[in-house]
Structures are given as structure tokens and as C-alpha cells.
Amino acid sequence: MAATIRDVARLAGVSASTVSRALSLPGMVNAATRARVAAAVEQLGYEPNRAARGLITGRTGTIGLVVPDLANPFFASVTKGVQARARRHDVAVFVADTDEDPAAEAGLVRALSKQVDGVILCSPRASSDELAAIAQDTTVVLVNRAAEGIPGVTYDNEGGMRQAVAHLVALGHHRIAWVGGPATSWSTQHRGLGLRNAVEELRATLAPVGNFAPTYEGGMAAADQVIATGATAVVAYNDLVAIGLLARLHARGLAVPGDLSVVGVDDIAMSSMARPALTTVRLPKQEAGRIAVELLLTMLDDPESAATSAGTHGGLHGELHGELIVRDSTGPAPHTEKGALA
Amino acid sequence: MAATIRDVARLAGVSASTVSRALSLPGMVNAATRARVAAAVEQLGYEPNRAARGLITGRTGTIGLVVPDLANPFFASVTKGVQARARRHDVAVFVADTDEDPAAEAGLVRALSKQVDGVILCSPRASSDELAAIAQDTTVVLVNRAAEGIPGVTYDNEGGMRQAVAHLVALGHHRIAWVGGPATSWSTQHRGLGLRNAVEELRATLAPVGNFAPTYEGGMAAADQVIATGATAVVAYNDLVAIGLLARLHARGLAVPGDLSVVGVDDIAMSSMARPALTTVRLPKQEAGRIAVELLLTMLDDPESAATSAGTHGGLHGELHGELIVRDSTGPAPHTEKGALA
DNA sequence: GTTGAGTTTGCAATCGGTTGCAGGTTATGT
DNA sequence: ACATAACCTGCAACCGATTGCAAACTCAAC
């Protein structure tokens, strides 16, 4: 069995309390005894039992991460970031995948919350009210969504969309289609908003074609409606949707970017492998995970100050910026005024 | 604060021990008291503290999962499977990503092992000796690798490769190139072996082009060497490599499958989105994760019998079979005898 | 040689559960 | 009515740490 604090104490000829202090409050113990304890720790390969410590300190040294779908590269990246940063802080991460089921979300968080110090909710599907309820009795950080009174890290969707539109307008596009994700999604709403602002400002027009699943299939489903709008460019909710569009457009015999330019959002690995390689707004995914961890740990270490510190909605908040990555799926607008089907 | 067992005891008018038994050994307590306890539990929303329980039972109810790279869709899927199955058993999962660093692996496992009941090692990079050392003081299950005396779940690489070769031979291919992954990888070795056996049996010839990184870039790097072999078909270590091949072959002006047929392994989501859609040997990834969990929990519940039970290498073992998924990247061999560059 | 302050250390309680053992109750058999 | 067994339940110890409190010790100053 693993060595306990008492084993160390016996070997060092001191009491368990002294060992405990030698490790956590070195200033409180004599240098000589501290050395003896250190030697005993070394010899026994002692490592404090976290569960036992957690019992008395009330801190488990563990955080939870809830994502809708690990198989989605976007969430896999966020998870990677969370996990890496947590390790630096010597904190372990419980990962739970809701399988895109909003109903499962709340229950999962509740179950998790008993075992962890706090929870990172990635792109929560839950309603604002549900979120507020959850945040009531658990320390929560949101990723990819803002909610009154709950800290979180979000992307500057407006800015990202503006970059995309500016790029397209510079290429001569005037009519831009928009394939939204799930209607209830916070990102969809904000990307749509950013798009509307940007086209107005840059004297273009927007042709929204509705809401689709944030998947390859969603993109395939949207493609024909995009064509029907007569737009010469399309912005997709995310890269998976954009790649689905690419596939269906190809099947319909449209050239990208010859007939239609396509822009995605996220910059997942797949995007640079697509044919043509996808122009997209790159979001720093791992960075979002890292910041979420920092936010959460800050709240845990210092709940009062964290709650009152500056930031959107009067709480801690991080905002990340997207970066337009221009690849081969965008090009000059075709000469015909009326649309892609010249 | 959360309710404790004593709160429940007080409310139900019994002792803490009775509450404990009512919950874990219902048969030992009177039906009437059991009902009172249940009511109190319900009313207080009581949930036993896992850390406290673990302290005395020695079981944490947590398992660890170590993967080389969460951003790789293959490992993301395995993780998803592990996580889902663990939840069913009411077991939490610590996820750790080594970032493809073999050196970090052992240390990570060691750190993890203090906090969990057992560890699932996915595609370990460590040497057999290191694995043996780790398995010495931790309950370990391997995924994607077999090692003497350590339980694990592997794929029938030989069978999968045989299916791929049979498919290609039926299409008229005689000379088949093979792009291996990392030389030290267990999968590379076994896939190469399966390939050699299959070509021999089916009267074709194999042209190995060496070892490459198991990535898109690896595939790009291998492509020109593949062309130089004069083979009319190529089997890639995995789908990422195959998609890299596709990209470079396209750039070189070769048609797939017109000039060269391409087969991958894994069947990640990206494969059906590739152009042309990739023919591949589908490996049940989530299933591997699920089985790994079952194996691990079996070992934990019953260490002696598990160790001696039947299976390869005298331990528990699961073997999964691949399934050939034919898409658009394979077709009849070109008529010219000598190669793809006709 | 005392006193007092400052430094080190140990005792014992505590966190929230589980479990061996003993005591109390009730049912069963005669 | 009494012995015996079967069944429930509570007491108390324990898991492995942390921490308030008090005792012990050191040292300097008076």
C-alpha cells in the first residue's frame, strides 16, 4: 500500500502534524526537522492522499468539464486546453459528454458538482434560467456563452464576422448568404447579429437561409437554399457546415470559389484539408479552455473579489478574438450581377 | 452546505450506521426504517460524499484515461466511449492528454494512479518494460496494444488488412503500396504483418514505403514515394495519412481512384467528407473504449479471477474486428501493367 | 535566576463516511 | 414460559489527512 503521513512521521521521528506542516507551511517548522521530514518523504515516495485532504479542506482539487460532443473537433480542442492548463495547477479534470442532449446537461452537472470544486460548461444548451439555477449552488464558468452574473469566456463573434464580410466585400461580393446553426444557440445569434451589422456598414446585403444542424449534414442540407438566394458568397455557422456546403455545391456542379465563395468559422484541422482549403475565422479553442480554467480557479481561490471584479455583467469574463484565415474557398465575385448560376 | 449522513440520520431518527446500511446493504435493515431513511434522503437531497467513502473503502470510484492526443478524432472517439460507459457504472473519468510525448506518459500515469482505482492507457508509446513496471503497482488496461500479462483491447489488424487487400485484388490491383505509421507503433507492426500475409495469400505484391507520422502531413510526405513504387493501390496507416495522400496525389495530378486507389484505416468522420470519399477499414472506436472500461472494472471487482481468466497472454483481453467501408477512393486498377503514371 | 516573548512541536478533534462487534428485540420451537 | 436463533440497530473505531490549541523548549533581557 501507499505510505501514509504517519509512516513518514514515524520514519522522521516526529508527529503527523509536523509532517503535514513541513509540507504545506514550511515556515512553521524548524529547518532541521524539515530536512528529516523531506528525507523520509523521499525515501517512502510519500504523496498525500487527496481524498483525505479534501475531506477536511473542502477542496477536492478537481474540476469538471461538460461538453456536448467530444467527437466534435471544436470541443476536443477546448478539452485539450482545459486539461493542459489544469494539469499545470495540479488540478484533475473530470470530463463528461452530454451527447448533445440538453436534458442530460443539468443532471450531469448536478452529479458532477458533488465531486468537484467547480464546473466548466462548454457551449451549454441549457436555458438561461437553468444556468442561473445551476450557478446557484456550484461554481460555474461558461465557455462560448455569456449569461448574466456567471463568469465565462466568449468569442468576439461580431468582430469575426466583420472580418469575414470585409474580406468578401473586398473581393467584390455584395450579396452574402448566411447559414445559421441551431436557433437557440448563443453563437448563432451573435454571429447573425455581427453579420447584419457588418453588411450594413459595408454596404452589402445579407441573405439568411435559416437554421441548420451544426454538422456536415447541416451544410449539405443548406446548400441548395444558399444557391437559390443568388448570393455570390456564403458564411457558414462553422467549418463543419461549410465543408458540408462544399460537398453539396460540388455535387451540384458549382465551382468554389469560381461561382461561390465559402467562409467557415472555427478553423478545425479538417478545414485546411478540405478541397478547396477553407477560408475561415479561426477561433483560439485551446486558449478558451485555458482561460476558463484560470477563471474558475480564480473564483475558487477568492470568491468574493471574483464576484465583484470588473468585466461584462459585473463578473469575471474573458473575450477572445477570431482571426480570418484566407485559403482557397474564397475568391473574386463572378462578374454576373444576379448570382452564382451565371 | 450539502447534507451529510448524520443529517439524514437525525431526520430519520436512526444512527448514521443505519443510514449507511440502508443505502448500501438494504437487506440488512428493516423495511419500515429503510423507508424512513429513504424519505429523509429524498427530502435532504442527500448524496454520499465519494471522497469520504473512498477513504475507508479504498475505492475512489474514479478511473483515469491517458491518450496521446485528444485532438486526434480517433482518440476523441475512444474517450467518448470510455466516458459514456463509465458513467453507466457511476464511475467518473479523469482524462489526461500526453501531447504525444512518450516521456510524459509514465509520469502522468504515476500521478494519476494515486487518485484513481485504475487506468486505461490508450495507444501507449511506452516500452514494454515501462508498461510492465506501471502495471506492477496500478491496475491497467491497454487499448490498441497487447503486452504480456496486461489486459487490453486490440483490433484484429491482420483481418482488417486482409479485407482491404482482398477488395483491392478483386479490383484488379496486383502491386499494393503500404505507408506505415511510427515504426515503434504496435499497430504499424501488426498492420504491416497482416498486409504481408494477405498479399502472399492473394498473390499480390507489397511495396512498403517506410514509416511516417500518423498525420495528414505524414500522408503528404509519403505520396511521392508511393507514386514512385509504381503501385496501383496504396494502403495507409490510418485515415489522416490517407487524406494527406489524397491531397498530394491531387496536387501531383493523379486521379483517385483512376490512377491510384487509396485505402485508409479507422473511419474517422473526416473520411466520408474527403473528396473522393475514402474507402477505409472502420474500427469500432467507441466500442474499444467501452470494452476497456468493462475490463478495468472487472479487474477491480475481482482481481484474482480476472488475472487468471482465459484470454491471450493469460489475462483478460478483448479483440475487435474492423469492417471494410467501400467509398469512392478505390476502383478498378488502370489497364497499364507497370504503374499509375500511364 | 526569572520572566516573557517567540519558536517548535504534539495532542486531539474533525471532515463524512463504513463496518466489526455487541446488545436489544422479536420470532420460533418445545 | 423459556431457551435459542434470527434479525435489527447503535456504539465506536477507523480511513488519511489538517488545524486550533496548548505545552515545551529556546533564548534574551532584566
mmCIF file of N, CA, C and O in Angstrom, chain A residues 167-175 231-233 257-261 330-337 339:
data_model
loop_
_atom_site.group_PDB
_atom_site.id
_atom_site.type_symbol
_atom_site.label_atom_id
_atom_site.label_comp_id
_atom_site.label_asym_id
_atom_site.label_seq_id
_atom_site.Cartn_x
_atom_site.Cartn_y
_atom_site.Cartn_z
ATOM 1 N N HIS A 167 -13.589 40.943 -45.943
ATOM 2 C CA HIS A 167 -12.829 40.153 -46.920
ATOM 3 C C HIS A 167 -13.670 39.912 -48.173
ATOM 4 O O HIS A 167 -13.203 40.109 -49.303
ATOM 5 N N LEU A 168 -14.892 39.519 -47.978
ATOM 6 C CA LEU A 168 -15.755 39.198 -49.114
ATOM 7 C C LEU A 168 -16.095 40.445 -49.928
ATOM 8 O O LEU A 168 -16.090 40.416 -51.167
ATOM 9 N N VAL A 169 -16.386 41.524 -49.225
ATOM 10 C CA VAL A 169 -16.726 42.757 -49.929
ATOM 11 C C VAL A 169 -15.525 43.220 -50.764
ATOM 12 O O VAL A 169 -15.667 43.661 -51.904
ATOM 13 N N ALA A 170 -14.348 43.095 -50.195
ATOM 14 C CA ALA A 170 -13.142 43.485 -50.922
ATOM 15 C C ALA A 170 -12.973 42.655 -52.192
ATOM 16 O O ALA A 170 -12.389 43.100 -53.179
ATOM 17 N N LEU A 171 -13.504 41.441 -52.151
ATOM 18 C CA LEU A 171 -13.415 40.568 -53.324
ATOM 19 C C LEU A 171 -14.546 40.864 -54.312
ATOM 20 O O LEU A 171 -14.693 40.177 -55.326
ATOM 21 N N GLY A 172 -15.350 41.846 -53.984
ATOM 22 C CA GLY A 172 -16.399 42.238 -54.912
ATOM 23 C C GLY A 172 -17.763 41.606 -54.655
ATOM 24 O O GLY A 172 -18.681 41.748 -55.456
ATOM 25 N N HIS A 173 -17.912 40.921 -53.536
ATOM 26 C CA HIS A 173 -19.212 40.302 -53.245
ATOM 27 C C HIS A 173 -20.146 41.337 -52.631
ATOM 28 O O HIS A 173 -19.724 42.149 -51.808
ATOM 29 N N HIS A 174 -21.391 41.291 -53.048
ATOM 30 C CA HIS A 174 -22.365 42.229 -52.483
ATOM 31 C C HIS A 174 -23.491 41.533 -51.749
ATOM 32 O O HIS A 174 -24.068 42.071 -50.829
ATOM 33 N N ARG A 175 -23.778 40.354 -52.212
ATOM 34 C CA ARG A 175 -24.890 39.640 -51.593
ATOM 35 C C ARG A 175 -24.309 38.394 -50.907
ATOM 36 O O ARG A 175 -23.731 37.522 -51.562
ATOM 37 N N ALA A 231 -26.866 34.572 -53.893
ATOM 38 C CA ALA A 231 -25.680 35.196 -53.307
ATOM 39 C C ALA A 231 -24.427 34.680 -54.005
ATOM 40 O O ALA A 231 -24.429 33.590 -54.592
ATOM 41 N N THR A 232 -23.352 35.468 -53.955
ATOM 42 C CA THR A 232 -22.089 35.020 -54.555
ATOM 43 C C THR A 232 -21.112 34.550 -53.492
ATOM 44 O O THR A 232 -20.009 34.114 -53.788
ATOM 45 N N ALA A 233 -21.536 34.684 -52.224
ATOM 46 C CA ALA A 233 -20.681 34.225 -51.130
ATOM 47 C C ALA A 233 -21.573 33.750 -49.994
ATOM 48 O O ALA A 233 -22.717 34.199 -49.877
ATOM 49 N N PRO A 257 -13.877 28.704 -55.503
ATOM 50 C CA PRO A 257 -14.649 29.922 -55.314
ATOM 51 C C PRO A 257 -15.176 30.546 -56.603
ATOM 52 O O PRO A 257 -15.717 31.653 -56.530
ATOM 53 N N GLY A 258 -14.991 29.874 -57.740
ATOM 54 C CA GLY A 258 -15.399 30.477 -59.009
ATOM 55 C C GLY A 258 -16.823 31.008 -59.015
ATOM 56 O O GLY A 258 -17.076 32.175 -59.323
ATOM 57 N N ASP A 259 -17.763 30.163 -58.654
ATOM 58 C CA ASP A 259 -19.155 30.588 -58.653
ATOM 59 C C ASP A 259 -19.594 31.143 -57.309
ATOM 60 O O ASP A 259 -20.448 32.026 -57.224
ATOM 61 N N LEU A 260 -19.033 30.574 -56.271
ATOM 62 C CA LEU A 260 -19.496 30.926 -54.927
ATOM 63 C C LEU A 260 -18.309 30.839 -53.967
ATOM 64 O O LEU A 260 -17.542 29.876 -54.004
ATOM 65 N N SER A 261 -18.170 31.852 -53.145
ATOM 66 C CA SER A 261 -17.121 31.812 -52.120
ATOM 67 C C SER A 261 -17.719 31.303 -50.816
ATOM 68 O O SER A 261 -18.873 31.587 -50.508
ATOM 69 N N THR A 330 -12.378 31.165 -51.013
ATOM 70 C CA THR A 330 -12.922 32.483 -51.318
ATOM 71 C C THR A 330 -12.114 33.117 -52.452
ATOM 72 O O THR A 330 -10.899 32.949 -52.511
ATOM 73 N N GLY A 331 -12.808 33.810 -53.329
ATOM 74 C CA GLY A 331 -12.142 34.467 -54.453
ATOM 75 C C GLY A 331 -13.011 35.594 -54.963
ATOM 76 O O GLY A 331 -14.087 35.859 -54.405
ATOM 77 N N PRO A 332 -12.555 36.249 -56.013
ATOM 78 C CA PRO A 332 -13.313 37.381 -56.558
ATOM 79 C C PRO A 332 -14.736 36.963 -56.934
ATOM 80 O O PRO A 332 -14.963 35.827 -57.361
ATOM 81 N N ALA A 333 -15.660 37.877 -56.777
ATOM 82 C CA ALA A 333 -17.048 37.592 -57.146
ATOM 83 C C ALA A 333 -17.141 37.402 -58.652
ATOM 84 O O ALA A 333 -16.418 38.052 -59.408
ATOM 85 N N PRO A 334 -18.000 36.489 -59.083
ATOM 86 C CA PRO A 334 -18.199 36.316 -60.515
ATOM 87 C C PRO A 334 -18.793 37.603 -61.102
ATOM 88 O O PRO A 334 -19.441 38.372 -60.387
ATOM 89 N N HIS A 335 -18.590 37.825 -62.417
ATOM 90 C CA HIS A 335 -18.984 39.120 -62.984
ATOM 91 C C HIS A 335 -20.474 39.353 -63.039
ATOM 92 O O HIS A 335 -20.947 40.456 -62.886
ATOM 93 N N THR A 336 -21.239 38.309 -63.288
ATOM 94 C CA THR A 336 -22.690 38.454 -63.368
ATOM 95 C C THR A 336 -23.223 39.059 -62.080
ATOM 96 O O THR A 336 -22.799 38.705 -60.992
ATOM 97 N N GLU A 337 -24.160 39.958 -62.245
ATOM 98 C CA GLU A 337 -24.704 40.638 -61.091
ATOM 99 C C GLU A 337 -25.615 39.738 -60.263
ATOM 100 O O GLU A 337 -25.614 39.774 -59.052
ATOM 101 N N GLY A 339 -26.141 36.449 -59.651
ATOM 102 C CA GLY A 339 -25.964 35.262 -58.842
ATOM 103 C C GLY A 339 -24.886 34.330 -59.344
ATOM 104 O O GLY A 339 -24.117 34.662 -60.247
#
